[in-house]
Amino acid sequence: MANHRQESRPDPSSSRARPPREREHGEREKRRSRDPTAEGERRKRKKKRPVSGERPRRARRTEPEPEPEPEWSEAGEHQPNPQSQRSSNVLSIDSLAKLDALNEKTRYVYREPVRDAEREMERERRRKEKVVTGRVMKERGKHGRRREDDDRKERRRVISGPLAEEGKVGRRRGGYVGSLSEEDDDGRKRRKLWLAIGSIVLLLAIFIPVGIVVSKKKGGDGSGGSDGGATQGSDPSNSNLGSISENDIPTAAKGSVLDPFTWYDTTDFNVTFTNDTVGGLSIMGLNSTWNDTAQANEYVPALDKSWQYGTMPIRGVNLGGWLSIEPFITPSLFNSYKENQGIVDEYTLSKELGPSQAAKVLEKHYALFMNEQTFIDVQAAGFDHVRIPFSYWAVTTYPGDPYVPKISWRYLLRGIEYARKYGLRVNLDVHALPGSQNGWNHSGRQGDIGWLNGHDGALNGQRSLDLHRQLSTFFAQPRYKNIIAIYGLVNEPRMSKLSVDDVTAWTASAAAIVRQSGIKQTIAFGDGFLGLPKWQGKLQGVHGLVLDAHQYVIFNPDQISFTHQKKIQYACSGWSSQMKESMDVSTGYEAFFFPLLSPTSCHDRSFSLPHPAQVESTLTLLSRFGPTLCGEWSQADTDCTTYLNNVNTGTRWLGTLRASSQTEAILTPSCPKSDTPCSCAEANASPDRYSDPYRKWLMMNAEAQMTSFEQGWGWFYWTWVTEDAVQWSWKGGMEAGVLPKRTWERDFNCTTDVPDFGDLSESY
């Protein structure tokens, strides 16, 4: 056959030259050509027949051009001659018949696949129509609910073809899912309605909790108030930044602690850039003028007048948990962590958060936990002094420290200015020194003591002296001579774990540095829980020292078990007598330690210890210390408060106190009634649930302690505000009616008998 095709071209008109099926079609064409009119009508009827459910469309069939001599391809397919031209003359019947025959031959090649395609399109059209008009609308009403019928889901994805081409299908993610018919319009309206309702519900879900939180921030709970929470209060407006431009900040300072545009809060700060320092500490944020004429109340002198310490009692309060974090004061900073994460102090918290996030979290805490309203309220409660604890990382940090450096420094300076504004004298308290002086969480790091102890003990001791050189140089400026009343060296060195001689020698060196820097105010040092009698006669050669004792019965395993009556009796008798004895130097020898020190030791930034024999022989001549005050106390009668004894360590009261050593652990309940199960329920209850006898006892216990501590220089309550520990918050206790509205308003002063409080449970 191939050779035959190559040698000659067959005559299309010859039946012998065509294939059998082609000859059969040719016979049919001859019959049809006899009645062309009837055949034309038949074709018209077929063309006009509408497709069910579909708008008729114009046929795209292209009429083949007749040509006298059609060509054939190698595959046997007819190919029209491209040289042929359409005739403009009227065709005869025979010509028309021949043309129809030729058209039929052409259609033969394409008819079968076209018919198959048409049938497939018809089936597809009907299926899509059903989906569009029925099940798709039903599926749309489910708004994304999980489809159980995978086949239905597949059908939604494949809708396309004619409906898509004519724009009758709506577009969604994942494919075409519906016809834009009247039903679809109704569906869209319903969808919009549901979207609107959903949006309203979502907004309510957002704004109602926010409103509640804001309301709590403004109103506070019984223990806090507007300034009593780690993150309470609204964000500051920082409107004073409008007076400067970011271009005013030198390039080298942008993004640093000196760039006010990076500060969370600029309220009452001087935002004009300055790189000036005193003692290496920035004065950025301070105004150049100050006024010391304010008076805390009518019973005390103004700041620029002299205070007669020892005859005029201090009635002060601590601003604890603010610039030195304490978990029991602000548990919200720690509650989100699991116990196995070990987030127990500012060290681990800062390390967990990382430098950037820690800076954001802690600066927000600094800005909102204490603010100007705090000092207004403190003054209104009758206080005349504030003790402000802060940590060494307000000044500097050392390699390996995760603490946020220097941000708290400007809040310390602003706090001092607020105190000045309301006539409140300031007791500066360095609450955390390098290495940790006690291993408790409020020293920054819970665990080992690395200050004057261990491998880096001496190094951290020297770092602490360097720190005081900077601090005392800064606060020796004239602007602080009236507002800074007491300069503290270190909070609660843990003398039971440290060498008494080492701590005493360090204290002497630090005091000498402070005096050399120009500080003339009273210098305070902590008793380290040794007890007042053990400090009698020490450091007598240093002018202007005051012994800072922290008096708590609840941390003493022998005293926490006192009954309610005995606790008040002990406050009236025991602490009163200790204060009086410590204050009396009449039998003492007033030169003890400083003659034993090298006169150049402080200048050389080093200190050496005297020989123990010298200390022992000198101590035999001494009996009293001298000026003594109580720097911390509270009205709490248990140690039940959450995180009070470090995070997740238990309590003495319940006998669940864990410790690093077995000798320090207390695994036997310490409440007075050992035959009754001890409970923390009432001690940790909301104050509105306190019984009347318990309210009476709490008030009397506080009044007894205030009376006793005023036998010395006076007292500072611990602390002004907490998030929820009412018995450690003066503000919370005052609002609950278990602390006086004014510090001097008291009904009990230890001159009458203490009731037995028989109607008050001793075990709760």
mmCIF file of C-alpha atoms in Angstrom, residues 551-747:
data_model
loop_
_atom_site.group_PDB
_atom_site.id
_atom_site.type_symbol
_atom_site.label_atom_id
_atom_site.label_comp_id
_atom_site.label_asym_id
_atom_site.label_seq_id
_atom_site.Cartn_x
_atom_site.Cartn_y
_atom_site.Cartn_z
ATOM 1 C CA GLN A 551 12.277 41.379 113.179
ATOM 2 C CA TYR A 552 10.064 38.470 112.131
ATOM 3 C CA VAL A 553 8.809 35.755 114.459
ATOM 4 C CA ILE A 554 7.613 33.618 111.550
ATOM 5 C CA PHE A 555 11.112 32.806 110.244
ATOM 6 C CA ASN A 556 12.286 31.618 113.654
ATOM 7 C CA PRO A 557 11.313 27.976 114.253
ATOM 8 C CA ASP A 558 11.031 28.635 117.992
ATOM 9 C CA GLN A 559 8.920 31.790 117.722
ATOM 10 C CA ILE A 560 6.523 30.833 114.907
ATOM 11 C CA SER A 561 4.931 28.317 117.286
ATOM 12 C CA PHE A 562 4.006 31.037 119.800
ATOM 13 C CA THR A 563 0.278 31.370 120.426
ATOM 14 C CA HIS A 564 -1.434 34.513 119.246
ATOM 15 C CA GLN A 565 -1.321 35.959 122.733
ATOM 16 C CA LYS A 566 2.357 35.155 123.208
ATOM 17 C CA LYS A 567 3.332 36.686 119.848
ATOM 18 C CA ILE A 568 1.952 40.064 120.934
ATOM 19 C CA GLN A 569 3.445 39.737 124.411
ATOM 20 C CA TYR A 570 6.835 39.031 122.857
ATOM 21 C CA ALA A 571 6.542 42.095 120.622
ATOM 22 C CA CYS A 572 5.736 44.259 123.630
ATOM 23 C CA SER A 573 8.392 42.895 125.970
ATOM 24 C CA GLY A 574 11.093 41.054 124.046
ATOM 25 C CA TRP A 575 11.613 43.447 121.151
ATOM 26 C CA SER A 576 11.145 46.516 123.314
ATOM 27 C CA SER A 577 13.868 45.421 125.718
ATOM 28 C CA GLN A 578 16.226 44.473 122.888
ATOM 29 C CA MET A 579 15.793 47.870 121.269
ATOM 30 C CA LYS A 580 16.488 49.679 124.516
ATOM 31 C CA GLU A 581 19.589 47.631 125.302
ATOM 32 C CA SER A 582 20.997 47.981 121.808
ATOM 33 C CA MET A 583 20.521 51.751 121.917
ATOM 34 C CA ASP A 584 22.337 52.114 125.262
ATOM 35 C CA VAL A 585 26.105 52.668 124.884
ATOM 36 C CA SER A 586 26.688 53.908 128.403
ATOM 37 C CA THR A 587 28.672 50.822 129.396
ATOM 38 C CA GLY A 588 30.348 50.331 126.059
ATOM 39 C CA TYR A 589 33.806 51.050 124.745
ATOM 40 C CA GLU A 590 33.390 53.424 121.814
ATOM 41 C CA ALA A 591 36.443 52.476 119.808
ATOM 42 C CA PHE A 592 36.412 49.023 118.368
ATOM 43 C CA PHE A 593 37.240 48.230 114.829
ATOM 44 C CA PHE A 594 38.622 51.077 112.814
ATOM 45 C CA PRO A 595 41.937 51.382 114.723
ATOM 46 C CA LEU A 596 42.585 47.786 113.709
ATOM 47 C CA LEU A 597 42.296 48.559 109.996
ATOM 48 C CA SER A 598 45.073 49.824 107.769
ATOM 49 C CA PRO A 599 44.468 53.559 107.150
ATOM 50 C CA THR A 600 45.160 53.060 103.429
ATOM 51 C CA SER A 601 43.128 49.885 102.941
ATOM 52 C CA CYS A 602 40.013 51.650 101.690
ATOM 53 C CA HIS A 603 41.979 53.910 99.388
ATOM 54 C CA ASP A 604 43.657 50.853 97.878
ATOM 55 C CA ARG A 605 40.218 49.298 97.230
ATOM 56 C CA SER A 606 41.111 46.321 99.389
ATOM 57 C CA PHE A 607 40.433 45.288 102.907
ATOM 58 C CA SER A 608 42.159 43.000 105.377
ATOM 59 C CA LEU A 609 40.881 41.265 108.445
ATOM 60 C CA PRO A 610 42.318 41.884 111.919
ATOM 61 C CA HIS A 611 43.680 38.955 113.845
ATOM 62 C CA PRO A 612 40.849 37.078 115.618
ATOM 63 C CA ALA A 613 42.652 37.435 118.947
ATOM 64 C CA GLN A 614 42.495 41.219 118.617
ATOM 65 C CA VAL A 615 38.767 41.086 117.896
ATOM 66 C CA GLU A 616 38.060 38.739 120.797
ATOM 67 C CA SER A 617 40.042 40.764 123.324
ATOM 68 C CA THR A 618 38.379 43.975 122.230
ATOM 69 C CA LEU A 619 34.870 42.509 122.341
ATOM 70 C CA THR A 620 35.242 41.709 126.014
ATOM 71 C CA LEU A 621 35.231 45.461 126.725
ATOM 72 C CA LEU A 622 31.942 46.068 124.903
ATOM 73 C CA SER A 623 28.323 45.580 125.802
ATOM 74 C CA ARG A 624 26.107 47.755 123.559
ATOM 75 C CA PHE A 625 26.033 48.863 119.926
ATOM 76 C CA GLY A 626 24.140 52.145 119.737
ATOM 77 C CA PRO A 627 21.610 53.491 117.194
ATOM 78 C CA THR A 628 19.239 50.713 116.122
ATOM 79 C CA LEU A 629 16.165 50.650 113.908
ATOM 80 C CA CYS A 630 13.877 47.968 112.529
ATOM 81 C CA GLY A 631 14.218 48.002 108.756
ATOM 82 C CA GLU A 632 11.632 45.280 108.122
ATOM 83 C CA TRP A 633 8.637 43.716 109.877
ATOM 84 C CA SER A 634 5.096 42.613 109.061
ATOM 85 C CA GLN A 635 1.885 41.673 110.827
ATOM 86 C CA ALA A 636 1.850 38.130 109.369
ATOM 87 C CA ASP A 637 1.654 35.315 111.929
ATOM 88 C CA THR A 638 2.487 32.436 109.548
ATOM 89 C CA ASP A 639 4.863 31.839 106.664
ATOM 90 C CA CYS A 640 2.005 30.547 104.509
ATOM 91 C CA THR A 641 2.237 33.213 101.820
ATOM 92 C CA THR A 642 3.006 31.728 98.404
ATOM 93 C CA TYR A 643 6.723 31.867 97.495
ATOM 94 C CA LEU A 644 7.611 33.583 100.793
ATOM 95 C CA ASN A 645 10.266 30.987 101.668
ATOM 96 C CA ASN A 646 11.629 30.918 98.106
ATOM 97 C CA VAL A 647 9.694 29.468 95.192
ATOM 98 C CA ASN A 648 8.249 25.971 95.649
ATOM 99 C CA THR A 649 10.004 25.264 98.960
ATOM 100 C CA GLY A 650 7.045 24.824 101.330
ATOM 101 C CA THR A 651 6.391 26.350 104.761
ATOM 102 C CA ARG A 652 7.374 25.976 108.402
ATOM 103 C CA TRP A 653 3.746 26.301 109.431
ATOM 104 C CA LEU A 654 2.708 23.160 107.559
ATOM 105 C CA GLY A 655 5.996 21.331 108.095
ATOM 106 C CA THR A 656 6.759 21.179 104.371
ATOM 107 C CA LEU A 657 9.819 23.431 104.232
ATOM 108 C CA ARG A 658 12.484 21.939 101.987
ATOM 109 C CA ALA A 659 16.069 23.104 102.139
ATOM 110 C CA SER A 660 19.446 22.321 100.619
ATOM 111 C CA SER A 661 20.528 20.687 103.860
ATOM 112 C CA GLN A 662 18.560 18.361 106.093
ATOM 113 C CA THR A 663 19.363 20.459 109.162
ATOM 114 C CA GLU A 664 17.547 23.465 107.674
ATOM 115 C CA ALA A 665 14.491 21.556 106.488
ATOM 116 C CA ILE A 666 11.396 21.718 108.688
ATOM 117 C CA LEU A 667 9.170 18.719 108.116
ATOM 118 C CA THR A 668 7.105 18.938 111.308
ATOM 119 C CA PRO A 669 4.188 21.411 111.477
ATOM 120 C CA SER A 670 5.016 24.505 113.514
ATOM 121 C CA CYS A 671 1.596 25.800 114.442
ATOM 122 C CA PRO A 672 0.979 25.974 118.223
ATOM 123 C CA LYS A 673 -1.596 23.164 118.330
ATOM 124 C CA SER A 674 0.465 20.157 117.329
ATOM 125 C CA ASP A 675 -2.489 17.841 117.982
ATOM 126 C CA THR A 676 -4.553 19.652 115.349
ATOM 127 C CA PRO A 677 -3.728 19.672 111.639
ATOM 128 C CA CYS A 678 -2.179 22.975 110.685
ATOM 129 C CA SER A 679 -3.774 24.929 107.851
ATOM 130 C CA CYS A 680 -2.955 28.017 105.810
ATOM 131 C CA ALA A 681 -6.574 28.563 104.815
ATOM 132 C CA GLU A 682 -7.389 31.621 106.934
ATOM 133 C CA ALA A 683 -3.944 33.177 106.694
ATOM 134 C CA ASN A 684 -4.124 33.100 102.888
ATOM 135 C CA ALA A 685 -7.824 33.909 102.643
ATOM 136 C CA SER A 686 -9.203 37.088 101.173
ATOM 137 C CA PRO A 687 -9.434 39.701 103.958
ATOM 138 C CA ASP A 688 -13.204 39.957 103.586
ATOM 139 C CA ARG A 689 -13.326 36.403 104.970
ATOM 140 C CA TYR A 690 -11.286 37.162 108.100
ATOM 141 C CA SER A 691 -13.110 36.480 111.341
ATOM 142 C CA ASP A 692 -13.580 39.380 113.752
ATOM 143 C CA PRO A 693 -11.144 37.883 116.336
ATOM 144 C CA TYR A 694 -8.521 37.491 113.622
ATOM 145 C CA ARG A 695 -8.991 41.101 112.486
ATOM 146 C CA LYS A 696 -8.586 42.279 116.067
ATOM 147 C CA TRP A 697 -5.417 40.220 116.531
ATOM 148 C CA LEU A 698 -3.815 41.452 113.275
ATOM 149 C CA MET A 699 -4.369 45.093 114.246
ATOM 150 C CA MET A 700 -3.084 44.623 117.799
ATOM 151 C CA ASN A 701 -0.039 42.695 116.599
ATOM 152 C CA ALA A 702 0.890 45.558 114.272
ATOM 153 C CA GLU A 703 0.344 48.225 116.927
ATOM 154 C CA ALA A 704 2.467 46.298 119.446
ATOM 155 C CA GLN A 705 5.389 46.063 117.039
ATOM 156 C CA MET A 706 5.219 49.752 116.100
ATOM 157 C CA THR A 707 5.288 50.662 119.765
ATOM 158 C CA SER A 708 8.291 48.443 120.466
ATOM 159 C CA PHE A 709 10.392 49.547 117.491
ATOM 160 C CA GLU A 710 9.871 53.174 118.397
ATOM 161 C CA GLN A 711 11.920 52.443 121.506
ATOM 162 C CA GLY A 712 14.784 52.617 119.031
ATOM 163 C CA TRP A 713 15.040 54.821 115.960
ATOM 164 C CA GLY A 714 11.771 53.601 114.525
ATOM 165 C CA TRP A 715 10.674 51.216 111.799
ATOM 166 C CA PHE A 716 9.993 50.471 108.121
ATOM 167 C CA TYR A 717 7.093 48.142 107.362
ATOM 168 C CA TRP A 718 7.622 45.418 104.761
ATOM 169 C CA THR A 719 6.110 46.298 102.308
ATOM 170 C CA TRP A 720 3.865 48.975 100.832
ATOM 171 C CA VAL A 721 2.009 46.839 98.293
ATOM 172 C CA THR A 722 1.835 43.282 96.979
ATOM 173 C CA GLU A 723 -0.265 41.640 94.317
ATOM 174 C CA ASP A 724 -2.235 39.434 96.704
ATOM 175 C CA ALA A 725 -0.355 38.909 100.004
ATOM 176 C CA VAL A 726 -2.451 41.208 102.203
ATOM 177 C CA GLN A 727 -0.563 40.540 105.435
ATOM 178 C CA TRP A 728 2.599 41.835 103.778
ATOM 179 C CA SER A 729 1.024 44.927 102.234
ATOM 180 C CA TRP A 730 0.379 48.059 104.268
ATOM 181 C CA LYS A 731 -1.891 49.354 101.568
ATOM 182 C CA GLY A 732 -3.815 46.087 101.457
ATOM 183 C CA GLY A 733 -4.034 45.815 105.243
ATOM 184 C CA MET A 734 -5.144 49.416 105.557
ATOM 185 C CA GLU A 735 -7.908 48.896 103.005
ATOM 186 C CA ALA A 736 -8.949 45.677 104.773
ATOM 187 C CA GLY A 737 -9.163 47.456 108.136
ATOM 188 C CA VAL A 738 -6.368 45.482 109.831
ATOM 189 C CA LEU A 739 -3.774 48.305 109.736
ATOM 190 C CA PRO A 740 -4.212 51.941 110.802
ATOM 191 C CA LYS A 741 -5.342 54.575 108.314
ATOM 192 C CA ARG A 742 -2.551 56.788 109.690
ATOM 193 C CA THR A 743 0.637 55.453 111.192
ATOM 194 C CA TRP A 744 0.065 57.301 114.462
ATOM 195 C CA GLU A 745 -3.579 56.278 114.905
ATOM 196 C CA ARG A 746 -3.457 53.391 117.395
ATOM 197 C CA ASP A 747 -5.629 51.872 120.078
#
